[in-house]
GROMACS .gro file of C-alpha atoms in nm:
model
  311
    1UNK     CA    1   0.015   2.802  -0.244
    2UNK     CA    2   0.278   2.567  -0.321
    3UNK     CA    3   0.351   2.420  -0.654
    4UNK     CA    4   0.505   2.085  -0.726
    5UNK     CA    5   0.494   1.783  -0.966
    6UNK     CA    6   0.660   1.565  -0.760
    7UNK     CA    7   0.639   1.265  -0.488
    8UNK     CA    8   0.696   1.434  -0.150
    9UNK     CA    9   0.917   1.273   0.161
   10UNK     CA   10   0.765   1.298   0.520
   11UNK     CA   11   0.888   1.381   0.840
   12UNK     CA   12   0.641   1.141   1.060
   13UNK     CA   13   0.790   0.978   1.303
   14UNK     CA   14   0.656   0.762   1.578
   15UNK     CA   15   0.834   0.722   1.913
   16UNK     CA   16   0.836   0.387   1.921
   17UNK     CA   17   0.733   0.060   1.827
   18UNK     CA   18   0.381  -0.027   1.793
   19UNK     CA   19   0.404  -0.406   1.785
   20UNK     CA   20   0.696  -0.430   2.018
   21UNK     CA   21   0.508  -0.643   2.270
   22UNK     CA   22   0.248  -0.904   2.256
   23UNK     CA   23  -0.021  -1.028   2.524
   24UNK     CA   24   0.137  -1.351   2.618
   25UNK     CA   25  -0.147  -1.554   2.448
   26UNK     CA   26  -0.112  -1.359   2.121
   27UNK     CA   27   0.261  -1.435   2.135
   28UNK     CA   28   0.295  -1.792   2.165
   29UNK     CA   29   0.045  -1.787   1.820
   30UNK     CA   30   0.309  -1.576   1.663
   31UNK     CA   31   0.575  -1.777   1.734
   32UNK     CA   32   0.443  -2.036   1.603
   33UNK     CA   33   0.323  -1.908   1.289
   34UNK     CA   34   0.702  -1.780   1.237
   35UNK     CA   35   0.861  -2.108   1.322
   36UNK     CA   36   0.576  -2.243   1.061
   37UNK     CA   37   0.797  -2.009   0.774
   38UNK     CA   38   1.128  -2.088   0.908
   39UNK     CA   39   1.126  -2.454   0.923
   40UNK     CA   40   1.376  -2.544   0.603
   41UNK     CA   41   1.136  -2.789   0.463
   42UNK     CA   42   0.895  -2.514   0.380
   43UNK     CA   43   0.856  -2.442   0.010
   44UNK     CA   44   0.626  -2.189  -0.192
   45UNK     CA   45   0.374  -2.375  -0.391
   46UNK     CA   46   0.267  -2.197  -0.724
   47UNK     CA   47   0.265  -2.227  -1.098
   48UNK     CA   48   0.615  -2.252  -1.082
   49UNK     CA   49   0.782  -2.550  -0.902
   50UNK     CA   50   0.743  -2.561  -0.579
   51UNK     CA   51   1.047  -2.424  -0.409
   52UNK     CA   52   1.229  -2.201  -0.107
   53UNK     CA   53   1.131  -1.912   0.008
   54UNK     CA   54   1.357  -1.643  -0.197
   55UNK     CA   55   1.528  -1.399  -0.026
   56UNK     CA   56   1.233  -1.106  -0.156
   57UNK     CA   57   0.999  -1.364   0.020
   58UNK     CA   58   1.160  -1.374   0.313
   59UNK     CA   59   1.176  -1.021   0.326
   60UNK     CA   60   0.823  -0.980   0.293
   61UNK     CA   61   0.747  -1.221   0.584
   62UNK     CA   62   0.810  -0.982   0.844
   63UNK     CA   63   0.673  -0.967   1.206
   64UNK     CA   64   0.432  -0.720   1.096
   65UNK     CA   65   0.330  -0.897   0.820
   66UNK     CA   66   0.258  -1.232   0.997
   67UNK     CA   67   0.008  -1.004   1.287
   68UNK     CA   68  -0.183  -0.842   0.970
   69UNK     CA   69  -0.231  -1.241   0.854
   70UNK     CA   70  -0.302  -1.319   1.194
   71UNK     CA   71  -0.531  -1.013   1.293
   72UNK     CA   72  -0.718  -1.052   0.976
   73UNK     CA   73  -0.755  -1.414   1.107
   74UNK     CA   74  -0.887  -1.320   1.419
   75UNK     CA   75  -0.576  -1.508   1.570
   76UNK     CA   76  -0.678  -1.844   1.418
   77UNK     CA   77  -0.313  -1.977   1.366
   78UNK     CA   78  -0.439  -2.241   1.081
   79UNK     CA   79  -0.623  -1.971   0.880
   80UNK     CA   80  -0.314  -1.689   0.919
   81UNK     CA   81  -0.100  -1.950   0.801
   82UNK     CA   82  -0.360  -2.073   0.541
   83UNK     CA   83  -0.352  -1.731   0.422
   84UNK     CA   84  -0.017  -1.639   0.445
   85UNK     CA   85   0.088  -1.950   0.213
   86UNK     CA   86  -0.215  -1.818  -0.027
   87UNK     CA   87  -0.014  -1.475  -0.066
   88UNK     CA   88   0.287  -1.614  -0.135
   89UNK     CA   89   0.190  -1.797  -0.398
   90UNK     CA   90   0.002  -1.509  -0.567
   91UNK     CA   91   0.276  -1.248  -0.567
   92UNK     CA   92   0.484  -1.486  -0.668
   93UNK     CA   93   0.267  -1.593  -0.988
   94UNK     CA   94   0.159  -1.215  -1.014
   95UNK     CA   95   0.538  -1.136  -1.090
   96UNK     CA   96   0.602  -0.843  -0.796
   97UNK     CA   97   0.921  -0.991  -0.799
   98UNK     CA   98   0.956  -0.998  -1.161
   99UNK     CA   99   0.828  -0.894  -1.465
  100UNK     CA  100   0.547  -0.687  -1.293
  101UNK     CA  101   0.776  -0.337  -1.309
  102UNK     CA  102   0.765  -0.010  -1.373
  103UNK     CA  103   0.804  -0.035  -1.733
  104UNK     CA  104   0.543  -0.257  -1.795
  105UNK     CA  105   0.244  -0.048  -1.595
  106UNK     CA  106   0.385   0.298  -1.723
  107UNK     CA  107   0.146   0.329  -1.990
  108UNK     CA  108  -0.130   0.315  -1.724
  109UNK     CA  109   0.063   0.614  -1.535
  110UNK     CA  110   0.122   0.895  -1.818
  111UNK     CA  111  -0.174   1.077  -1.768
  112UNK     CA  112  -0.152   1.054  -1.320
  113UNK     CA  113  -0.478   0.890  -1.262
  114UNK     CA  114  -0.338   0.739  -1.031
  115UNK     CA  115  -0.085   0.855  -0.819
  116UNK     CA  116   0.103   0.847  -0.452
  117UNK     CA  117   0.163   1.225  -0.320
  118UNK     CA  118   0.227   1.336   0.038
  119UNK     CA  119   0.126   1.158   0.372
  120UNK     CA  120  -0.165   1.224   0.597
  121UNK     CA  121  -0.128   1.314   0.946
  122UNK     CA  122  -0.068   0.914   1.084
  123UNK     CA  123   0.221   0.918   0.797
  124UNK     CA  124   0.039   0.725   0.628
  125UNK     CA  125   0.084   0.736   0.232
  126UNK     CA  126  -0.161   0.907   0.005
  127UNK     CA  127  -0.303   0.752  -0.306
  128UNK     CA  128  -0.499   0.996  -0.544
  129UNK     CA  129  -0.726   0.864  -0.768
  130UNK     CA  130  -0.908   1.074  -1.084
  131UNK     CA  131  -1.089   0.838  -1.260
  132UNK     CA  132  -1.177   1.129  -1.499
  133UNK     CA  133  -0.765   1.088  -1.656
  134UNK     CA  134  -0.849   0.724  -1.747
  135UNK     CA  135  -0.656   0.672  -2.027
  136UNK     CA  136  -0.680   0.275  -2.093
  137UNK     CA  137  -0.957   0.027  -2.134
  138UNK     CA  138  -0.981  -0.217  -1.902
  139UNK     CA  139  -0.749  -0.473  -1.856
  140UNK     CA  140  -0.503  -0.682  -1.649
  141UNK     CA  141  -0.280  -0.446  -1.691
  142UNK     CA  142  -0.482  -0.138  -1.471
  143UNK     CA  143  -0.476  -0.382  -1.207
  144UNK     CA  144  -0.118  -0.435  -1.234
  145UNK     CA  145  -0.086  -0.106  -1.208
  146UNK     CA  146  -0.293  -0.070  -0.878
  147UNK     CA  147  -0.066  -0.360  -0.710
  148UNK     CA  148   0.284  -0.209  -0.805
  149UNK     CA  149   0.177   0.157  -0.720
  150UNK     CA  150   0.037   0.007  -0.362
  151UNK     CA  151   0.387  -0.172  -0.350
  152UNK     CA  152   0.554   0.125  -0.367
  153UNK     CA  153   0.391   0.274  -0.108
  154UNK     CA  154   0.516   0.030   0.126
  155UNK     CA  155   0.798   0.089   0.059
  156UNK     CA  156   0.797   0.478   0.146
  157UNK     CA  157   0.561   0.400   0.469
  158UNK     CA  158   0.804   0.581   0.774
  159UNK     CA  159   0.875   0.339   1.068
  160UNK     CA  160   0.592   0.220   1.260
  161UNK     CA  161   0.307   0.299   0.911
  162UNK     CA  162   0.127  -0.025   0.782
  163UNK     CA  163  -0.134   0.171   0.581
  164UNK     CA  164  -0.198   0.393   0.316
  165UNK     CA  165  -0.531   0.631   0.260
  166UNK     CA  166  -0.694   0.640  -0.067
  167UNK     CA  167  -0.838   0.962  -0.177
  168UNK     CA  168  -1.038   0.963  -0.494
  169UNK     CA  169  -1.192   1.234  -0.677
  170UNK     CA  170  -1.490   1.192  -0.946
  171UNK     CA  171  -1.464   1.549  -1.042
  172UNK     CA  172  -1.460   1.650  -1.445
  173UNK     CA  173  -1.696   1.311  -1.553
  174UNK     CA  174  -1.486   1.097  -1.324
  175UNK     CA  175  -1.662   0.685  -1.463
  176UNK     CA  176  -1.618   0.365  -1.218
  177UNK     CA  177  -1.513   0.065  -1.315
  178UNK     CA  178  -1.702  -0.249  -1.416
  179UNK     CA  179  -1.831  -0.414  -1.169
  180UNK     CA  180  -1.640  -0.759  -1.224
  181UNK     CA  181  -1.323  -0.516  -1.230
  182UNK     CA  182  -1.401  -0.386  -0.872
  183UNK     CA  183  -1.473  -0.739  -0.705
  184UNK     CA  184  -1.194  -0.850  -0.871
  185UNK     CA  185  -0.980  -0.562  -0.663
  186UNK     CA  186  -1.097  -0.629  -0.416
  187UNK     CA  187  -1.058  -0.984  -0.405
  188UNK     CA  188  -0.750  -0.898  -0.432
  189UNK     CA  189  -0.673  -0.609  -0.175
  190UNK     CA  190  -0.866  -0.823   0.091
  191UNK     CA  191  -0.714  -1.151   0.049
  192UNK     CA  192  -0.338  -1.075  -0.022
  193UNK     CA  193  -0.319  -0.697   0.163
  194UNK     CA  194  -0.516  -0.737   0.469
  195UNK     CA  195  -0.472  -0.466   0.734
  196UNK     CA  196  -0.360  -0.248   0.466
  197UNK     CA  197  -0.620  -0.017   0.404
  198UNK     CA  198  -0.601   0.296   0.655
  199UNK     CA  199  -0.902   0.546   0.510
  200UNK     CA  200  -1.032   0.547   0.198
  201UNK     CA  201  -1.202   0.924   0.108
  202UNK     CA  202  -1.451   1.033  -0.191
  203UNK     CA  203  -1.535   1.348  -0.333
  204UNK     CA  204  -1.785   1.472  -0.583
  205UNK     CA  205  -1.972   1.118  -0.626
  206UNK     CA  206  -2.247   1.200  -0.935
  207UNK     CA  207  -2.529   0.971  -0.911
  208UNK     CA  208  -2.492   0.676  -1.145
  209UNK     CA  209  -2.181   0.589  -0.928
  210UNK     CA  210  -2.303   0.642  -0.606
  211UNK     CA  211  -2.534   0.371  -0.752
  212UNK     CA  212  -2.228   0.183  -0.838
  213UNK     CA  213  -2.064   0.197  -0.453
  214UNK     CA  214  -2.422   0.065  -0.304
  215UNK     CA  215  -2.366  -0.261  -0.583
  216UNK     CA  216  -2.038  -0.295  -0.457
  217UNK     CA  217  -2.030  -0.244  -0.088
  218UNK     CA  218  -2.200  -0.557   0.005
  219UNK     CA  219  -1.911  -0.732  -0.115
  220UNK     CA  220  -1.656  -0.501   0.098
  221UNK     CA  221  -1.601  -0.680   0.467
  222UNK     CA  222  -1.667  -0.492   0.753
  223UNK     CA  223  -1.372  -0.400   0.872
  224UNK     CA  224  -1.298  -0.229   0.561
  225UNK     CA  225  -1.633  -0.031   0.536
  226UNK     CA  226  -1.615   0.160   0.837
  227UNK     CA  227  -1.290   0.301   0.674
  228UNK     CA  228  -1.452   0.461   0.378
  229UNK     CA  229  -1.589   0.810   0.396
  230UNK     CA  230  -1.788   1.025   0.156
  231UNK     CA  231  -1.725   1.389   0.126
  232UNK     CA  232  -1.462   1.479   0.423
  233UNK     CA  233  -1.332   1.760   0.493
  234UNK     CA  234  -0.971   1.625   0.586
  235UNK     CA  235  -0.855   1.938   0.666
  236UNK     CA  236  -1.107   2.055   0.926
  237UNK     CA  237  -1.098   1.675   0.993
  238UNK     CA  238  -0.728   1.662   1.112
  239UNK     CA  239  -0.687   1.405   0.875
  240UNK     CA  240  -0.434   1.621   0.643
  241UNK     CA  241  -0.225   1.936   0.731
  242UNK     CA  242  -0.265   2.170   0.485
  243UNK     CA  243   0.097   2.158   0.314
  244UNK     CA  244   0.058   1.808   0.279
  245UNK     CA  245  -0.288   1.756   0.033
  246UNK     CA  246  -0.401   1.875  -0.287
  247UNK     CA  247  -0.599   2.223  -0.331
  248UNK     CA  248  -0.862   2.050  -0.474
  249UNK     CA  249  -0.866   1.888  -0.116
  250UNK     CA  250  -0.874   2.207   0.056
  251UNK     CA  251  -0.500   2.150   0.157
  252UNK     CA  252  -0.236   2.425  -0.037
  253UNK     CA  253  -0.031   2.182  -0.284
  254UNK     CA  254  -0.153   2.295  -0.633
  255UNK     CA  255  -0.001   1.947  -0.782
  256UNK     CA  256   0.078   1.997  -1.152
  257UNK     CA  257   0.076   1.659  -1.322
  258UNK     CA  258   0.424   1.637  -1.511
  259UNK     CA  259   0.473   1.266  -1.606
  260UNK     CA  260   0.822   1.306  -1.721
  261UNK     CA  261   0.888   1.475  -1.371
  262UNK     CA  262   0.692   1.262  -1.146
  263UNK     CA  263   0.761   0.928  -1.271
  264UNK     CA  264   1.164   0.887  -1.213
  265UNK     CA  265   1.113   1.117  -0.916
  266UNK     CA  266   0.897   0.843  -0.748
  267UNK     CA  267   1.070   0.536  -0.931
  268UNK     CA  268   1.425   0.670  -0.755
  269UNK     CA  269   1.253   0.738  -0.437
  270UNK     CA  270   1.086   0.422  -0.365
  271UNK     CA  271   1.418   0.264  -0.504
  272UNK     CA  272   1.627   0.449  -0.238
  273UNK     CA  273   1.383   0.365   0.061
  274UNK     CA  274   1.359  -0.027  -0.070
  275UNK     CA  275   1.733  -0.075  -0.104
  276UNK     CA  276   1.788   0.108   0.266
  277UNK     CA  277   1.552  -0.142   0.351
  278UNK     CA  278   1.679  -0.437   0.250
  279UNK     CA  279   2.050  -0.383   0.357
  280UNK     CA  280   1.898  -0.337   0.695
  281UNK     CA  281   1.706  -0.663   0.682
  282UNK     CA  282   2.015  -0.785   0.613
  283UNK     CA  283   2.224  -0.692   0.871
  284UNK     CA  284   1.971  -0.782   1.133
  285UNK     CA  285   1.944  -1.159   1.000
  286UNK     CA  286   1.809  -1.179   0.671
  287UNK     CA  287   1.532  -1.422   0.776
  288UNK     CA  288   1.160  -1.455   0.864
  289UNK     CA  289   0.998  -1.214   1.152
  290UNK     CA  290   1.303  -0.962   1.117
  291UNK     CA  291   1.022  -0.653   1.257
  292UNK     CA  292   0.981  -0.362   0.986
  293UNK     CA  293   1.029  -0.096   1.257
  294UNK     CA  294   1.431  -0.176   1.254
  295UNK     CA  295   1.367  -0.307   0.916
  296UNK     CA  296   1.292   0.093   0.812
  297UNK     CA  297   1.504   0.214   1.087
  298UNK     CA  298   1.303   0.329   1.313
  299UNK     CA  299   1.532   0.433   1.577
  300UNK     CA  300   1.732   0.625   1.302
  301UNK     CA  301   1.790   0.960   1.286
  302UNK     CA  302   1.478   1.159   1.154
  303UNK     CA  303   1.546   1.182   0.765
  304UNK     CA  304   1.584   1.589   0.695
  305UNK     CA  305   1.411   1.794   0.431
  306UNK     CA  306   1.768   1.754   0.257
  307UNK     CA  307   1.675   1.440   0.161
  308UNK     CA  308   1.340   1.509  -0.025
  309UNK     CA  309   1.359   1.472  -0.407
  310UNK     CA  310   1.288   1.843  -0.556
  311UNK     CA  311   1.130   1.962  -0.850
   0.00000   0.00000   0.00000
């Protein structure tokens, strides 16, 4: 069994681009939706003056991004763009490109309730979740903390990965959050990270919040149900190799929770991946619709087990 208390790279790697061609209809909606962001007049209305896009905006604005918008739209061009201007405005008043950091959601992240560990077998990003390490009350704050982890997922995702899965464990007493909490979440996940959501996976569900997931689900769209799946067994499943999920998962990672390990480790990693990121986005144009498959270089060389942060 392998021992670690540290973020782990992956070696996933697609062949080629998923979104590299659109049916001709689905195109022309695009393109227009993209020329809506790159016309010079258009400016980013929030609490703030009104203003540009910045370069992180830009950045975010990616062909990938505008097809979630517009998939989660059902290709209605008005309501993508609708939506699209809606997000802006919120991460820009949330602060994810400003004072929403890692110092200021830390003291939500000491005891690893929630964390980002391996990938499953679609590379996509894990997110645990032990509700029994709670460690706060509520508060804005724990939802801060949600959005920045999530962020840094992204930026980790290998070439080609749009989602992450969510596996969350109510072992040892594990308690739910209020409901106004949850809808507020999720308000938040479905409006401003559509498409986002790969699988989310439960384990060990005591009664009272089984209770709590039939209050809540109603209020979950249905694209996003049909994701979430009580008591897997992701390894039987082929939804997790074995070296690449928790034992208490069935997988052979005993994870050892060592904040003062973990933390920089995935604060340096993320870094590293972002700031690749962004140099490529600029070399390729620095605007709107750059695509995040060159964007994460995609047809790069295969990063090597070299490259992984150790413990």
């Amino acid at each position: 069994m392998v021992e670690t208390s540290v973020p782990i790279e992956t070696q996933f790697k697609l062949e080629s681009n998923p979104v590299a061609f659109l049916p001709e209809a689905h195109q022309a909606t695009y393109d227009a939706v993209e020329a809506h962001f790159k016309t010079p007049e258009f400016c980013v209305t929030s609490a703030e003056t009104p203003s540009a896009l910045t370069e992180e905006e830009k950045f975010w604005l990616t062909k990938e991004c505008l097809l979630r918008y517009l998939r989660a739209s059902k290709w209605n061009q008005a309501t993508a763009i609708k939506r699209l201007e809606s997000s802006l405005s919120w991460r820009r008043d949330y602060g994810l490109y400003s004072f929403l950091n890692a110092e200021l959601v830390e003291p939500e992240a000491v005891t690893g309730k929630m964390i980002t560990f391996g990938f499953d077998n679609d590379g996509r990003p894990a997110v645990y979740m032990l509700p029994s390490r709670q460690n706060t009350t509520e508060s804005e704050r724990q939802l801060q903390f949600c959005f920045w982890l999530m962020e840094r997922c992204i930026d980790i995702m290998p070439p080609g990965v749009e989602t992450f899965t969510y596996l969350i464990d109510f072992s040892d007493k594990g308690t739910n959050p209020s409901l106004g909490t949850a809808r507020k979440m999720l308000d938040i996940l479905q409006n401003h990270y559509p498409e986002r959501l790969g699988r989310a996976l439960i384990i060990n569900v005591p009664f009272l919040i089984n209770a709590f997931f039939k209050l809540i689900m109603p209020f979950v769209d249905s694209n996003t149900r049909v994701k979430i799946k009580f008591n897997p067994e992701v390894i039987e499943e082929n939804i997790f190799s074995k070296e690449m999920v928790t034992h208490a998962w069935g997988g052979e990672v005993n994870f050892v929770w060592d904040h003062s390990k973990y933390w920089p480790n995935l604060i340096l990693m993320a870094e590293a991946h972002r700031n690749a990121n962004m140099e490529r986005w600029r070399t390729l144009g620095a605007c709107v619709g750059v695509s995040e498959w060159e964007i994460k270089g995609g047809d790069e060389t295969l990063t090597t087990k070299d490259d992984q942060p150790s413990a």
